[in-house]
Amino acid sequence: MCSRFPSIALIAFVALSMFQGAPCAKAQKPKLRVCADPDNLPFSDNHERGFENRLAEMIGSYLHDDIQFVWQRMGRGFIREFMDKGKCDLVIGIPTTFRPLLTTRPYYRSSFVFVSRKSATYQPVSLDDPRLKNFRIGVEALEEEYTPPAQALSRRGLQTQLVGIYAVGSHAFDVARAVSHRDVDFAIMWGPAAGFMAKRSPQTFTITPIQPESDGPLPFTFAIAMGVSKKNDELRLKLNQFIDANRVDIGRLLNVYGVPQLPLPPQTTADQAGK
């Protein structure tokens, strides 16, 4: 988790604040602190190459704020330690249903997808296809849990067909590599990661959104929004304005990264996503 030592930037800020009112002081642009994963392409990394990094820059330009990335893996305790304690102002990519934060209107919607070699004779489409029992299926293993589609396949009695592959940080594309190297017959991945990998791989893949879109209460598609502290509805309203004003440019950016985009749901209510 985070270091127990204060950062040099924080020390400098505290020191400078002691000299407020000095003749040489200049007004500074507001800083918007964006929590971001340092090793999680295509979303973000500490070289600022992810589409969430690019979105943060667009937000800063729109709001006339300077962007400051706060690098941190978003695992257990992240909301309590960073958002609730005021170390970050904004998280760029969370499901609209994520209750610990105030969420904006969604800026894209995507799904889990099947990833298979284009040359493969069998191209999976549905989790309910009885032929799945004949194949090795690569699934993302995220820390201690499988993703929702893998849980759904387990419910269908296909545990022995699943090949769990650690898919965090620098290992994010190991699932697709397993397909390419024929270690598995096909895989299921979160769409944005699969699309980004496919655009940059010499191997040609087929990417197909899985059907059905849910397994009872277990969803396979997610509308993705931005999240702020529950005390900062003012920022949420500004972010909603940014999203509404820049939907075309946001869509183009996501296309550059190969993000599969599904139609967005009808306008979210004010209670859920702000006006």
Short mmCIF file of C-alpha atoms in Angstrom, two decimals:
data_model
loop_
_atom_site.label_atom_id
_atom_site.label_comp_id
_atom_site.label_asym_id
_atom_site.label_seq_id
_atom_site.Cartn_x
_atom_site.Cartn_y
_atom_site.Cartn_z
CA MET A 1 0.00 0.00 0.00
CA CYS A 2 1.07 3.60 0.27
CA SER A 3 4.38 4.69 1.80
CA ARG A 4 4.32 5.95 5.38
CA PHE A 5 6.69 8.77 4.42
CA PRO A 6 5.29 12.04 3.03
CA SER A 7 6.20 12.78 -0.57
CA ILE A 8 8.64 15.51 -1.57
CA ALA A 9 5.77 17.23 -3.39
CA LEU A 10 3.68 17.29 -0.21
CA ILE A 11 6.60 18.70 1.82
CA ALA A 12 7.12 21.40 -0.81
CA PHE A 13 3.41 22.27 -0.79
CA VAL A 14 3.34 22.64 3.00
CA ALA A 15 6.50 24.75 2.96
CA LEU A 16 5.21 27.06 0.25
CA SER A 17 1.88 27.51 2.02
CA MET A 18 3.74 29.11 4.93
CA PHE A 19 4.65 32.02 2.67
CA GLN A 20 1.19 32.95 1.43
CA GLY A 21 0.98 36.65 0.73
CA ALA A 22 4.65 37.06 -0.16
CA PRO A 23 5.13 39.66 -2.93
CA CYS A 24 6.67 37.14 -5.37
CA ALA A 25 3.91 34.54 -5.00
CA LYS A 26 1.94 33.70 -8.16
CA ALA A 27 -1.52 32.25 -8.39
CA GLN A 28 -1.42 28.60 -9.40
CA LYS A 29 -3.95 26.64 -11.37
CA PRO A 30 -6.02 24.24 -9.27
CA LYS A 31 -4.70 20.69 -9.13
CA LEU A 32 -6.95 17.74 -9.86
CA ARG A 33 -5.49 14.62 -8.21
CA VAL A 34 -6.29 11.53 -10.24
CA CYS A 35 -5.75 8.10 -8.72
CA ALA A 36 -4.36 5.76 -11.36
CA ASP A 37 -2.79 2.32 -11.53
CA PRO A 38 0.93 2.55 -12.42
CA ASP A 39 0.93 -0.68 -14.47
CA ASN A 40 -2.44 -1.42 -16.01
CA LEU A 41 -2.48 -0.78 -19.76
CA PRO A 42 -4.59 -0.02 -21.72
CA PHE A 43 -6.14 1.94 -18.86
CA SER A 44 -3.16 3.67 -17.24
CA ASP A 45 0.51 3.40 -16.43
CA ASN A 46 3.16 5.61 -14.86
CA HIS A 47 4.41 6.61 -18.33
CA GLU A 48 0.92 8.06 -18.92
CA ARG A 49 0.29 5.89 -21.99
CA GLY A 50 -3.20 4.62 -21.12
CA PHE A 51 -6.52 5.97 -22.33
CA GLU A 52 -7.46 6.95 -18.77
CA ASN A 53 -4.27 9.05 -18.64
CA ARG A 54 -5.32 10.70 -21.89
CA LEU A 55 -8.83 11.27 -20.56
CA ALA A 56 -7.40 12.91 -17.46
CA GLU A 57 -5.47 15.33 -19.67
CA MET A 58 -8.68 16.16 -21.56
CA ILE A 59 -10.49 16.76 -18.26
CA GLY A 60 -7.70 19.03 -17.03
CA SER A 61 -7.88 21.09 -20.20
CA TYR A 62 -11.68 21.34 -20.00
CA LEU A 63 -11.71 22.35 -16.32
CA HIS A 64 -8.53 24.50 -16.58
CA ASP A 65 -6.93 22.36 -13.89
CA ASP A 66 -3.46 20.87 -13.64
CA ILE A 67 -3.52 17.08 -13.43
CA GLN A 68 -1.54 15.27 -10.77
CA PHE A 69 -1.53 11.49 -10.95
CA VAL A 70 -1.45 9.60 -7.66
CA TRP A 71 -0.08 6.17 -8.52
CA GLN A 72 -1.64 3.31 -6.62
CA ARG A 73 -2.96 -0.17 -7.31
CA MET A 74 -6.70 -0.23 -6.77
CA GLY A 75 -7.12 -3.28 -4.58
CA ARG A 76 -8.77 -3.83 -1.25
CA GLY A 77 -8.76 -0.79 1.00
CA PHE A 78 -8.12 1.63 -1.86
CA ILE A 79 -11.29 3.69 -1.38
CA ARG A 80 -10.80 3.94 2.38
CA GLU A 81 -7.10 4.85 2.21
CA PHE A 82 -7.09 7.18 -0.78
CA MET A 83 -10.52 8.54 -1.67
CA ASP A 84 -12.06 8.73 1.81
CA LYS A 85 -8.89 10.28 3.25
CA GLY A 86 -8.75 12.92 0.53
CA LYS A 87 -5.53 11.77 -1.18
CA CYS A 88 -7.28 11.65 -4.57
CA ASP A 89 -10.09 13.63 -6.14
CA LEU A 90 -10.99 11.35 -9.03
CA VAL A 91 -10.91 7.79 -10.35
CA ILE A 92 -11.35 7.64 -14.13
CA GLY A 93 -12.76 4.14 -14.67
CA ILE A 94 -15.28 2.41 -12.37
CA PRO A 95 -18.67 0.76 -12.98
CA THR A 96 -21.65 3.07 -12.58
CA THR A 97 -22.96 0.67 -9.93
CA PHE A 98 -19.94 1.17 -7.66
CA ARG A 99 -21.62 2.47 -4.49
CA PRO A 100 -18.65 3.61 -2.33
CA LEU A 101 -18.19 6.62 -4.66
CA LEU A 102 -20.36 9.15 -6.43
CA THR A 103 -20.33 8.16 -10.09
CA THR A 104 -20.77 10.24 -13.20
CA ARG A 105 -22.79 9.36 -16.22
CA PRO A 106 -21.09 6.51 -18.11
CA TYR A 107 -18.68 7.44 -20.86
CA TYR A 108 -18.51 3.96 -22.38
CA ARG A 109 -19.98 0.51 -22.02
CA SER A 110 -18.16 -2.71 -22.80
CA SER A 111 -18.33 -6.42 -22.08
CA PHE A 112 -16.32 -9.54 -21.51
CA VAL A 113 -15.40 -11.17 -24.81
CA PHE A 114 -14.30 -14.47 -26.26
CA VAL A 115 -10.78 -14.26 -27.71
CA SER A 116 -9.87 -16.93 -30.25
CA ARG A 117 -7.39 -17.39 -33.07
CA LYS A 118 -8.99 -16.28 -36.32
CA SER A 119 -7.80 -19.52 -37.90
CA ALA A 120 -9.59 -21.68 -35.30
CA THR A 121 -12.37 -23.88 -36.66
CA TYR A 122 -14.56 -23.22 -33.60
CA GLN A 123 -15.46 -19.64 -32.71
CA PRO A 124 -17.37 -19.49 -29.39
CA VAL A 125 -20.27 -17.10 -28.93
CA SER A 126 -22.38 -18.27 -25.99
CA LEU A 127 -21.65 -19.54 -22.50
CA ASP A 128 -24.57 -21.90 -23.00
CA ASP A 129 -23.02 -23.69 -25.99
CA PRO A 130 -22.73 -27.39 -24.97
CA ARG A 131 -19.56 -27.71 -27.08
CA LEU A 132 -17.61 -25.65 -24.54
CA LYS A 133 -17.01 -28.82 -22.54
CA ASN A 134 -14.64 -29.99 -25.30
CA PHE A 135 -12.19 -27.09 -25.04
CA ARG A 136 -9.60 -25.57 -22.72
CA ILE A 137 -10.77 -22.09 -21.79
CA GLY A 138 -8.35 -19.45 -20.56
CA VAL A 139 -9.78 -17.12 -17.91
CA GLU A 140 -8.37 -14.13 -16.06
CA ALA A 141 -7.45 -14.83 -12.45
CA LEU A 142 -7.46 -11.53 -10.55
CA GLU A 143 -5.78 -12.01 -7.17
CA GLU A 144 -8.09 -14.41 -5.30
CA GLU A 145 -11.06 -14.45 -7.66
CA TYR A 146 -12.10 -15.36 -11.18
CA THR A 147 -13.96 -12.88 -13.36
CA PRO A 148 -17.79 -13.14 -13.64
CA PRO A 149 -17.81 -15.25 -16.85
CA ALA A 150 -15.46 -17.80 -15.27
CA GLN A 151 -17.76 -18.00 -12.26
CA ALA A 152 -20.68 -18.57 -14.64
CA LEU A 153 -18.83 -21.38 -16.41
CA SER A 154 -18.08 -22.99 -13.05
CA ARG A 155 -21.81 -22.93 -12.29
CA ARG A 156 -22.30 -24.81 -15.57
CA GLY A 157 -20.01 -27.60 -14.39
CA LEU A 158 -17.05 -26.61 -16.55
CA GLN A 159 -14.48 -26.11 -13.78
CA THR A 160 -12.14 -28.70 -15.26
CA GLN A 161 -12.09 -26.86 -18.61
CA LEU A 162 -10.93 -23.57 -17.05
CA VAL A 163 -7.27 -22.56 -17.12
CA GLY A 164 -6.78 -19.69 -14.67
CA ILE A 165 -4.06 -17.26 -15.76
CA TYR A 166 -2.82 -14.43 -13.54
CA ALA A 167 -3.75 -11.26 -15.40
CA VAL A 168 -2.56 -8.25 -13.40
CA GLY A 169 -0.03 -5.56 -14.35
CA SER A 170 2.68 -6.78 -16.70
CA HIS A 171 0.83 -10.12 -16.93
CA ALA A 172 -2.38 -8.52 -18.23
CA PHE A 173 -2.02 -10.03 -21.71
CA ASP A 174 -0.80 -13.47 -20.66
CA VAL A 175 -4.31 -14.79 -21.28
CA ALA A 176 -4.16 -13.75 -24.93
CA ARG A 177 -0.63 -15.11 -25.23
CA ALA A 178 -1.93 -18.46 -24.05
CA VAL A 179 -4.41 -18.41 -26.95
CA SER A 180 -1.69 -17.44 -29.41
CA HIS A 181 0.66 -20.18 -28.15
CA ARG A 182 -2.19 -22.75 -28.18
CA ASP A 183 -1.89 -23.37 -24.45
CA VAL A 184 -5.68 -22.90 -24.43
CA ASP A 185 -8.21 -23.18 -27.24
CA PHE A 186 -9.71 -19.75 -26.58
CA ALA A 187 -10.07 -17.31 -23.69
CA ILE A 188 -12.45 -14.90 -22.04
CA MET A 189 -11.14 -11.40 -21.31
CA TRP A 190 -12.46 -7.99 -20.34
CA GLY A 191 -13.15 -6.28 -23.67
CA PRO A 192 -10.89 -3.20 -23.40
CA ALA A 193 -7.85 -5.34 -22.54
CA ALA A 194 -8.65 -7.79 -25.35
CA GLY A 195 -9.17 -5.06 -27.95
CA PHE A 196 -5.94 -3.29 -27.01
CA MET A 197 -3.99 -6.53 -27.21
CA ALA A 198 -5.51 -7.48 -30.58
CA LYS A 199 -4.53 -4.15 -32.16
CA ARG A 200 -0.91 -4.65 -31.16
CA SER A 201 -0.43 -8.37 -31.74
CA PRO A 202 1.04 -9.96 -34.88
CA GLN A 203 -1.43 -12.81 -34.30
CA THR A 204 -4.91 -12.26 -35.77
CA PHE A 205 -7.68 -12.78 -33.22
CA THR A 206 -11.44 -12.91 -33.35
CA ILE A 207 -13.08 -10.97 -30.53
CA THR A 208 -16.76 -11.66 -29.80
CA PRO A 209 -18.89 -10.28 -26.93
CA ILE A 210 -20.11 -13.20 -24.86
CA GLN A 211 -23.76 -14.15 -24.72
CA PRO A 212 -25.93 -13.91 -22.76
CA GLU A 213 -25.09 -10.50 -21.28
CA SER A 214 -25.66 -11.78 -17.74
CA ASP A 215 -26.10 -14.96 -15.75
CA GLY A 216 -28.93 -14.11 -13.42
CA PRO A 217 -27.61 -11.32 -11.18
CA LEU A 218 -24.05 -11.81 -12.49
CA PRO A 219 -23.38 -9.19 -15.22
CA PHE A 220 -20.93 -9.55 -18.12
CA THR A 221 -21.38 -6.02 -19.49
CA PHE A 222 -20.56 -2.85 -17.56
CA ALA A 223 -21.22 0.83 -18.08
CA ILE A 224 -18.05 2.64 -17.03
CA ALA A 225 -18.04 6.04 -15.34
CA MET A 226 -15.77 8.27 -13.28
CA GLY A 227 -15.88 8.33 -9.50
CA VAL A 228 -15.43 11.05 -6.87
CA SER A 229 -15.79 11.28 -3.11
CA LYS A 230 -19.34 11.35 -1.81
CA LYS A 231 -18.51 14.79 -0.42
CA ASN A 232 -17.68 16.22 -3.86
CA ASP A 233 -20.88 16.43 -5.87
CA GLU A 234 -19.66 19.72 -7.38
CA LEU A 235 -16.83 17.90 -9.16
CA ARG A 236 -19.20 15.17 -10.33
CA LEU A 237 -21.43 17.76 -11.97
CA LYS A 238 -18.45 19.28 -13.78
CA LEU A 239 -17.35 15.86 -14.97
CA ASN A 240 -20.84 15.13 -16.29
CA GLN A 241 -20.61 18.35 -18.29
CA PHE A 242 -17.23 17.27 -19.62
CA ILE A 243 -18.57 13.86 -20.67
CA ASP A 244 -21.61 15.36 -22.41
CA ALA A 245 -19.49 17.93 -24.25
CA ASN A 246 -16.82 15.46 -25.37
CA ARG A 247 -18.61 12.20 -26.15
CA VAL A 248 -17.43 12.13 -29.78
CA ASP A 249 -13.79 12.74 -28.86
CA ILE A 250 -13.98 10.19 -26.03
CA GLY A 251 -15.34 7.61 -28.46
CA ARG A 252 -12.53 8.32 -30.90
CA LEU A 253 -9.95 7.93 -28.16
CA LEU A 254 -11.40 4.58 -27.13
CA ASN A 255 -11.34 3.44 -30.76
CA VAL A 256 -7.61 4.22 -30.95
CA TYR A 257 -7.09 1.80 -28.05
CA GLY A 258 -9.32 -0.88 -29.57
CA VAL A 259 -11.96 -0.72 -26.82
CA PRO A 260 -15.12 -2.66 -27.84
CA GLN A 261 -17.99 -0.26 -27.26
CA LEU A 262 -21.61 -1.27 -26.75
CA PRO A 263 -24.53 1.18 -26.90
CA LEU A 264 -24.89 3.15 -23.70
CA PRO A 265 -28.05 2.69 -21.60
CA PRO A 266 -30.71 5.40 -21.53
CA GLN A 267 -29.87 8.60 -19.66
CA THR A 268 -28.99 7.81 -16.05
CA THR A 269 -31.22 9.43 -13.45
CA ALA A 270 -30.05 12.48 -11.53
CA ASP A 271 -30.03 10.47 -8.30
CA GLN A 272 -27.50 8.03 -9.77
CA ALA A 273 -25.23 10.18 -11.87
CA GLY A 274 -25.89 13.84 -11.27
CA LYS A 275 -27.52 16.39 -13.57
#
